[in-house]
CSV table of C-alpha atoms in Angstrom, one decimal:
chain,number,residue,atom,x,y,z
T,1,UNK,CA,19.8,-13.9,21.6
T,2,UNK,CA,16.6,-14.0,19.4
T,3,UNK,CA,13.7,-15.6,21.1
T,4,UNK,CA,11.0,-15.9,18.3
T,5,UNK,CA,11.3,-18.2,15.4
T,6,UNK,CA,8.8,-16.7,13.2
T,7,UNK,CA,10.3,-15.4,10.1
T,8,UNK,CA,7.8,-12.2,9.7
T,9,UNK,CA,6.2,-10.3,12.7
T,10,UNK,CA,2.4,-10.4,14.0
T,11,UNK,CA,0.4,-7.7,12.7
T,12,UNK,CA,-1.9,-8.3,15.7
T,13,UNK,CA,1.2,-6.9,18.6
T,14,UNK,CA,1.1,-3.3,19.4
T,15,UNK,CA,5.0,-3.0,17.8
T,16,UNK,CA,3.9,-5.1,14.5
T,17,UNK,CA,0.7,-2.9,14.0
T,18,UNK,CA,2.3,0.3,14.5
T,19,UNK,CA,5.6,-0.4,12.6
T,20,UNK,CA,3.3,-1.4,9.6
T,21,UNK,CA,0.3,1.2,9.6
T,22,UNK,CA,1.8,4.1,11.9
T,23,UNK,CA,5.1,5.3,10.0
T,24,UNK,CA,5.8,7.4,7.5
T,25,UNK,CA,7.6,5.2,5.5
T,26,UNK,CA,5.1,2.8,5.2
T,27,UNK,CA,2.1,4.9,4.8
T,28,UNK,CA,1.3,3.6,1.3
T,29,UNK,CA,0.3,0.4,3.1
T,30,UNK,CA,-2.2,2.1,5.4
T,31,UNK,CA,-3.3,3.8,2.3
T,32,UNK,CA,-3.9,0.7,0.8
T,33,UNK,CA,-5.5,-1.0,3.7
T,34,UNK,CA,-7.9,1.8,4.4
T,35,UNK,CA,-9.1,1.8,0.7
T,36,UNK,CA,-9.7,-2.0,0.7
T,37,UNK,CA,-11.8,-1.6,3.7
T,38,UNK,CA,-13.7,1.2,2.3
T,39,UNK,CA,-14.0,-0.4,-1.0
T,40,UNK,CA,-14.9,3.1,-3.4
T,41,UNK,CA,-16.8,4.6,-0.6
T,42,UNK,CA,-13.8,6.6,0.3
T,43,UNK,CA,-10.8,7.0,-2.1
T,44,UNK,CA,-7.7,8.0,0.1
T,45,UNK,CA,-4.7,9.4,-2.1
T,46,UNK,CA,-2.5,10.5,0.8
T,47,UNK,CA,-2.3,10.6,4.6
T,48,UNK,CA,-0.5,12.8,7.2
T,49,UNK,CA,0.1,11.4,10.4
T,50,UNK,CA,-1.1,13.3,13.4
T,51,UNK,CA,-0.2,13.1,17.3
T,52,UNK,CA,-1.5,10.0,18.6
T,53,UNK,CA,-1.9,10.9,22.3
T,54,UNK,CA,-4.3,13.3,23.3
T,55,UNK,CA,-5.6,15.1,26.5
T,56,UNK,CA,-8.7,16.7,27.2
T,57,UNK,CA,-9.2,20.7,27.7
T,58,UNK,CA,-8.5,20.3,31.4
T,59,UNK,CA,-5.1,18.8,32.6
T,60,UNK,CA,-7.2,16.4,35.0
T,61,UNK,CA,-9.0,14.9,32.1
T,62,UNK,CA,-8.6,11.2,30.9
T,63,UNK,CA,-6.1,10.8,28.3
T,64,UNK,CA,-6.4,9.2,24.9
T,65,UNK,CA,-3.8,7.2,23.0
T,66,UNK,CA,-4.6,6.1,19.7
T,67,UNK,CA,-2.8,3.2,17.7
T,68,UNK,CA,-2.8,5.2,14.5
T,69,UNK,CA,-4.3,8.8,13.9
T,70,UNK,CA,-3.8,10.6,10.7
T,71,UNK,CA,-5.8,12.7,8.1
T,72,UNK,CA,-6.3,12.3,4.3
T,73,UNK,CA,-5.5,15.3,1.5
T,74,UNK,CA,-9.2,16.7,2.2
T,75,UNK,CA,-8.5,17.2,6.1
T,76,UNK,CA,-10.9,14.1,6.8
T,77,UNK,CA,-9.5,12.5,10.2
T,78,UNK,CA,-8.5,8.7,10.6
T,79,UNK,CA,-8.2,6.8,13.9
T,80,UNK,CA,-7.3,3.3,13.5
T,81,UNK,CA,-7.2,0.7,16.5
T,82,UNK,CA,-6.2,-2.9,16.9
T,83,UNK,CA,-8.2,-4.3,19.8
T,84,UNK,CA,-7.0,-7.7,20.8
T,85,UNK,CA,-9.2,-7.8,24.2
T,86,UNK,CA,-12.6,-8.0,24.9
T,87,UNK,CA,-13.7,-4.6,26.8
T,88,UNK,CA,-17.2,-4.3,28.5
T,89,UNK,CA,-17.4,-0.6,26.9
T,90,UNK,CA,-15.4,-0.3,24.2
T,91,UNK,CA,-18.4,0.9,22.2
T,92,UNK,CA,-18.3,4.0,24.5
T,93,UNK,CA,-14.4,4.2,24.3
T,94,UNK,CA,-14.8,4.3,20.6
T,95,UNK,CA,-17.2,7.1,20.8
T,96,UNK,CA,-14.8,8.7,23.6
T,97,UNK,CA,-12.0,8.7,21.1
T,98,UNK,CA,-14.1,10.3,18.3
T,99,UNK,CA,-14.6,13.2,20.2
T,100,UNK,CA,-10.8,14.4,20.3
T,101,UNK,CA,-10.9,14.9,16.2
T,102,UNK,CA,-14.1,16.7,16.4
T,103,UNK,CA,-13.3,19.2,19.3
T,104,UNK,CA,-9.9,19.8,17.7
T,105,UNK,CA,-11.3,21.2,14.3
T,106,UNK,CA,-12.9,24.1,16.4
T,107,UNK,CA,-11.4,27.4,15.1
T,108,UNK,CA,-10.6,30.1,17.2
T,109,UNK,CA,-12.2,33.5,16.9
T,110,UNK,CA,-16.1,34.2,16.0
T,111,UNK,CA,-16.2,33.5,12.4
T,112,UNK,CA,-16.4,29.5,12.8
T,113,UNK,CA,-19.7,28.2,11.2
T,114,UNK,CA,-18.9,24.9,12.9
T,115,UNK,CA,-18.5,22.9,9.4
T,116,UNK,CA,-16.6,19.8,10.4
T,117,UNK,CA,-14.5,17.4,8.5
T,118,UNK,CA,-15.4,13.8,8.2
T,119,UNK,CA,-14.1,11.8,11.6
T,120,UNK,CA,-13.6,7.8,11.0
T,121,UNK,CA,-12.9,5.5,13.9
T,122,UNK,CA,-11.8,2.2,12.4
T,123,UNK,CA,-11.8,-0.6,15.2
T,124,UNK,CA,-10.0,-4.0,14.3
T,125,UNK,CA,-11.2,-6.7,16.7
T,126,UNK,CA,-9.6,-9.7,17.2
T,127,UNK,CA,-12.4,-11.3,19.2
T,128,UNK,CA,-16.2,-11.7,18.1
T,129,UNK,CA,-17.9,-8.4,19.4
T,130,UNK,CA,-21.4,-10.4,19.2
T,131,UNK,CA,-23.3,-7.0,19.3
T,132,UNK,CA,-27.2,-7.2,19.0
T,133,UNK,CA,-27.2,-4.4,16.4
T,134,UNK,CA,-24.8,-6.4,14.1
T,135,UNK,CA,-25.7,-8.9,11.2
T,136,UNK,CA,-24.3,-12.4,11.7
T,137,UNK,CA,-23.7,-12.5,8.4
T,138,UNK,CA,-20.7,-9.9,8.0
T,139,UNK,CA,-17.5,-9.3,9.7
T,140,UNK,CA,-17.5,-5.7,8.7
T,141,UNK,CA,-20.0,-3.2,10.5
T,142,UNK,CA,-20.6,0.2,9.4
T,143,UNK,CA,-21.9,2.7,11.9
T,144,UNK,CA,-23.3,6.0,11.4
T,145,UNK,CA,-26.0,8.8,12.8
T,146,UNK,CA,-29.3,7.6,11.1
T,147,UNK,CA,-32.9,8.7,11.8
T,148,UNK,CA,-34.3,5.8,13.6
T,149,UNK,CA,-37.6,5.6,11.6
T,150,UNK,CA,-36.4,6.2,8.1
T,151,UNK,CA,-32.9,4.9,8.5
T,152,UNK,CA,-31.5,7.7,6.2
T,153,UNK,CA,-28.1,9.4,7.2
T,154,UNK,CA,-28.9,12.5,9.5
T,155,UNK,CA,-25.3,13.3,9.4
T,156,UNK,CA,-22.6,11.7,7.5
T,157,UNK,CA,-19.5,13.4,9.4
T,158,UNK,CA,-18.8,10.6,12.1
T,159,UNK,CA,-18.4,7.1,10.9
T,160,UNK,CA,-17.7,4.0,13.0
T,161,UNK,CA,-16.1,0.7,10.9
T,162,UNK,CA,-16.0,-2.3,13.2
T,163,UNK,CA,-14.3,-5.4,11.9
T,164,UNK,CA,-14.2,-8.5,13.6
T,165,UNK,CA,-10.8,-10.1,12.1
T,166,UNK,CA,-11.4,-13.1,14.5
T,167,UNK,CA,-14.0,-14.5,12.5
T,168,UNK,CA,-12.5,-14.2,9.3
T,169,UNK,CA,-12.2,-17.8,8.1
T,170,UNK,CA,-10.8,-17.8,4.2
T,171,UNK,CA,-7.8,-19.9,3.5
T,172,UNK,CA,-5.2,-18.1,1.1
T,173,UNK,CA,-6.8,-20.1,-2.0
T,174,UNK,CA,-10.4,-18.4,-1.4
T,175,UNK,CA,-9.4,-14.6,-1.3
T,176,UNK,CA,-11.4,-12.7,-3.4
T,177,UNK,CA,-10.6,-9.1,-2.7
T,178,UNK,CA,-7.8,-7.0,-1.7
T,179,UNK,CA,-9.7,-6.8,1.6
T,180,UNK,CA,-9.6,-10.4,2.2
T,181,UNK,CA,-6.0,-10.6,1.6
T,182,UNK,CA,-5.3,-7.7,4.0
T,183,UNK,CA,-7.5,-9.9,6.7
T,184,UNK,CA,-5.5,-13.0,6.0
T,185,UNK,CA,-2.1,-10.8,6.2
T,186,UNK,CA,-3.5,-9.6,9.7
T,187,UNK,CA,-4.7,-12.9,11.0
T,188,UNK,CA,-1.3,-15.1,9.3
T,189,UNK,CA,1.5,-13.3,8.7
T,190,UNK,CA,3.7,-14.4,11.6
T,191,UNK,CA,2.8,-18.2,10.5
T,192,UNK,CA,4.3,-17.8,7.0
T,193,UNK,CA,7.8,-18.7,6.4
T,194,UNK,CA,7.6,-17.1,2.8
T,195,UNK,CA,5.8,-14.4,0.9
T,196,UNK,CA,2.8,-16.6,-1.2
T,197,UNK,CA,2.6,-16.1,-4.9
T,198,UNK,CA,-1.0,-14.8,-4.5
T,199,UNK,CA,0.2,-11.8,-2.3
T,200,UNK,CA,2.9,-10.5,-4.5
T,201,UNK,CA,2.4,-7.0,-5.8
T,202,UNK,CA,4.1,-3.8,-4.9
T,203,UNK,CA,2.3,-3.2,-1.8
T,204,UNK,CA,2.5,-6.4,-0.4
T,205,UNK,CA,6.1,-6.7,-1.2
T,206,UNK,CA,6.7,-3.8,0.6
T,207,UNK,CA,4.8,-5.5,3.8
T,208,UNK,CA,6.8,-8.6,3.5
T,209,UNK,CA,10.0,-6.6,3.3
T,210,UNK,CA,9.3,-4.4,6.2
T,211,UNK,CA,8.0,-7.2,8.5
T,212,UNK,CA,11.0,-9.5,8.2
T,213,UNK,CA,12.4,-9.8,11.6
T,214,UNK,CA,15.9,-10.8,10.4
T,215,UNK,CA,16.0,-7.1,9.2
T,216,UNK,CA,15.2,-5.5,12.5
T,217,UNK,CA,18.1,-3.8,14.9
T,218,UNK,CA,18.7,-5.2,18.2
T,219,UNK,CA,16.5,-2.4,19.9
T,220,UNK,CA,13.4,-3.2,17.4
T,221,UNK,CA,13.9,-7.0,17.9
T,222,UNK,CA,13.8,-6.5,21.8
T,223,UNK,CA,10.7,-4.0,21.3
T,224,UNK,CA,9.3,-6.6,19.3
T,225,UNK,CA,9.4,-9.5,21.2
T,226,UNK,CA,8.3,-7.5,24.5
T,227,UNK,CA,5.1,-6.6,22.7
T,228,UNK,CA,4.8,-10.3,21.2
T,229,UNK,CA,4.9,-11.7,24.8
T,230,UNK,CA,2.3,-8.8,25.9
T,231,UNK,CA,-0.1,-10.1,23.2
T,232,UNK,CA,0.6,-13.8,23.9
T,233,UNK,CA,-0.2,-13.1,27.9
T,234,UNK,CA,-3.2,-11.1,26.9
T,235,UNK,CA,-4.6,-13.9,24.7
T,236,UNK,CA,-4.0,-16.8,26.9
T,237,UNK,CA,-5.3,-15.1,30.1
T,238,UNK,CA,-8.6,-14.1,28.2
T,239,UNK,CA,-8.8,-17.8,26.7
T,240,UNK,CA,-8.2,-19.5,30.0
T,241,UNK,CA,-10.5,-16.8,31.7
T,242,UNK,CA,-13.5,-17.6,29.3
T,243,UNK,CA,-13.1,-21.2,29.4
T,244,UNK,CA,-13.2,-21.1,33.1
T,245,UNK,CA,-16.3,-18.7,32.9
T,246,UNK,CA,-17.9,-20.9,30.4
T,247,UNK,CA,-17.7,-24.0,32.5
T,248,UNK,CA,-18.9,-22.0,35.5
T,249,UNK,CA,-21.8,-20.9,33.4
T,250,UNK,CA,-22.7,-24.6,32.3
T,251,UNK,CA,-22.6,-25.7,36.0
T,252,UNK,CA,-24.7,-23.0,37.4
T,253,UNK,CA,-27.5,-23.4,34.4
T,254,UNK,CA,-27.4,-27.1,35.4
T,255,UNK,CA,-28.0,-26.5,39.1
T,256,UNK,CA,-30.8,-24.2,38.0
T,257,UNK,CA,-31.9,-26.4,35.5
T,258,UNK,CA,-33.3,-23.5,33.3
T,259,UNK,CA,-31.7,-22.8,29.7
T,260,UNK,CA,-31.9,-19.0,30.6
T,261,UNK,CA,-30.0,-19.9,33.8
T,262,UNK,CA,-27.1,-21.5,31.5
T,263,UNK,CA,-26.9,-18.7,29.1
T,264,UNK,CA,-26.6,-16.1,31.8
T,265,UNK,CA,-24.5,-18.0,33.9
T,266,UNK,CA,-22.0,-18.2,30.8
T,267,UNK,CA,-22.4,-14.7,30.1
T,268,UNK,CA,-21.4,-13.6,33.5
T,269,UNK,CA,-18.6,-16.3,33.8
T,270,UNK,CA,-17.0,-14.9,30.8
T,271,UNK,CA,-17.2,-11.4,31.5
T,272,UNK,CA,-16.1,-12.0,35.2
T,273,UNK,CA,-13.2,-14.3,33.7
T,274,UNK,CA,-12.2,-11.3,31.2
T,275,UNK,CA,-12.1,-8.6,33.8
T,276,UNK,CA,-10.0,-11.0,36.4
T,277,UNK,CA,-7.6,-11.9,33.7
T,278,UNK,CA,-6.8,-8.3,32.4
T,279,UNK,CA,-6.2,-7.2,36.0
T,280,UNK,CA,-3.6,-10.5,36.2
T,281,UNK,CA,-2.0,-9.5,33.0
T,282,UNK,CA,-1.6,-6.1,33.9
T,283,UNK,CA,0.1,-6.9,37.1
T,284,UNK,CA,2.2,-9.1,35.1
T,285,UNK,CA,3.5,-6.4,32.8
T,286,UNK,CA,4.1,-3.7,35.9
T,287,UNK,CA,6.3,-6.3,37.2
T,288,UNK,CA,8.1,-6.4,34.1
T,289,UNK,CA,8.6,-2.8,34.3
T,290,UNK,CA,6.4,-2.2,31.2
T,291,UNK,CA,5.4,1.8,30.9
T,292,UNK,CA,2.0,2.4,32.6
T,293,UNK,CA,0.6,4.2,29.4
T,294,UNK,CA,1.2,1.2,27.3
T,295,UNK,CA,-0.3,-1.3,30.0
T,296,UNK,CA,-3.4,1.0,29.8
T,297,UNK,CA,-3.7,1.0,26.2
T,298,UNK,CA,-3.3,-2.9,25.9
T,299,UNK,CA,-5.6,-3.7,28.4
T,300,UNK,CA,-8.2,-0.7,28.6
T,301,UNK,CA,-7.8,-0.4,32.3
T,302,UNK,CA,-7.6,2.8,33.7
T,303,UNK,CA,-4.8,4.1,36.4
T,304,UNK,CA,-7.8,4.1,38.8
T,305,UNK,CA,-8.6,0.2,38.4
T,306,UNK,CA,-4.7,-0.5,38.5
T,307,UNK,CA,-4.2,1.4,41.7
T,308,UNK,CA,-6.9,-0.3,43.1
T,309,UNK,CA,-5.5,-3.8,42.7
């Protein structure tokens, strides 16, 4: 029996995100989204999906599993990730992920001159990253390799796009660009009971058709509901842990009687709360019989982290 009452899937779930952006029949949706993100900086005409699971050169090396991995008609590589839960070392993780499409371009033989195609890492963040390097005035952060003195591009073959979708707060009446429309559906698709008039064109017609839960097979529905439960468990656990961390931080700050004590206490409490929440969510997923690789992908925990619990 169907458990979810929504008409459309949530694109914040692993199932929903990959269904819309990671399947060959829907590649026009991915192309339109990426072109709206790059806003003329990059114009993609076609994509080819690539194997999203990678291992290092040595069997014992850590694996990387991407949400979506593809290349455009020019051979440039794109990793697209939806990240719902805060991770302390997410920047390091995204940098590590970028090494795979860089290394796989190495050509066998002595004639290769080390010329690389561009690698893009697109990270959609369903939380506020609050990085000191980022401007608070935008949710779309463009990171590359620059000379620190001149701020000019040193090498343009590696680009990171961090998009804080959790900070997007426009209602449907104030959507100005195509990128605004995509951010709106990323946040709100599962809350809609019909396709808004303002979101009616060939691309969004396809999106709403593919996202309609009533069209799912029984297997697809079960997979989606498992993915939705995992997403809700993570968000609820993180929200609860952060609230607890803020409360403990305020209490510690009051006890110390210093403003810096309150700020430091809140930060430490949030970090500890997030870590504890992820572990508890992972334990619940294991008890449900979820695949270990999927749990690691959703929570960001390693197999060693899980074994220690």
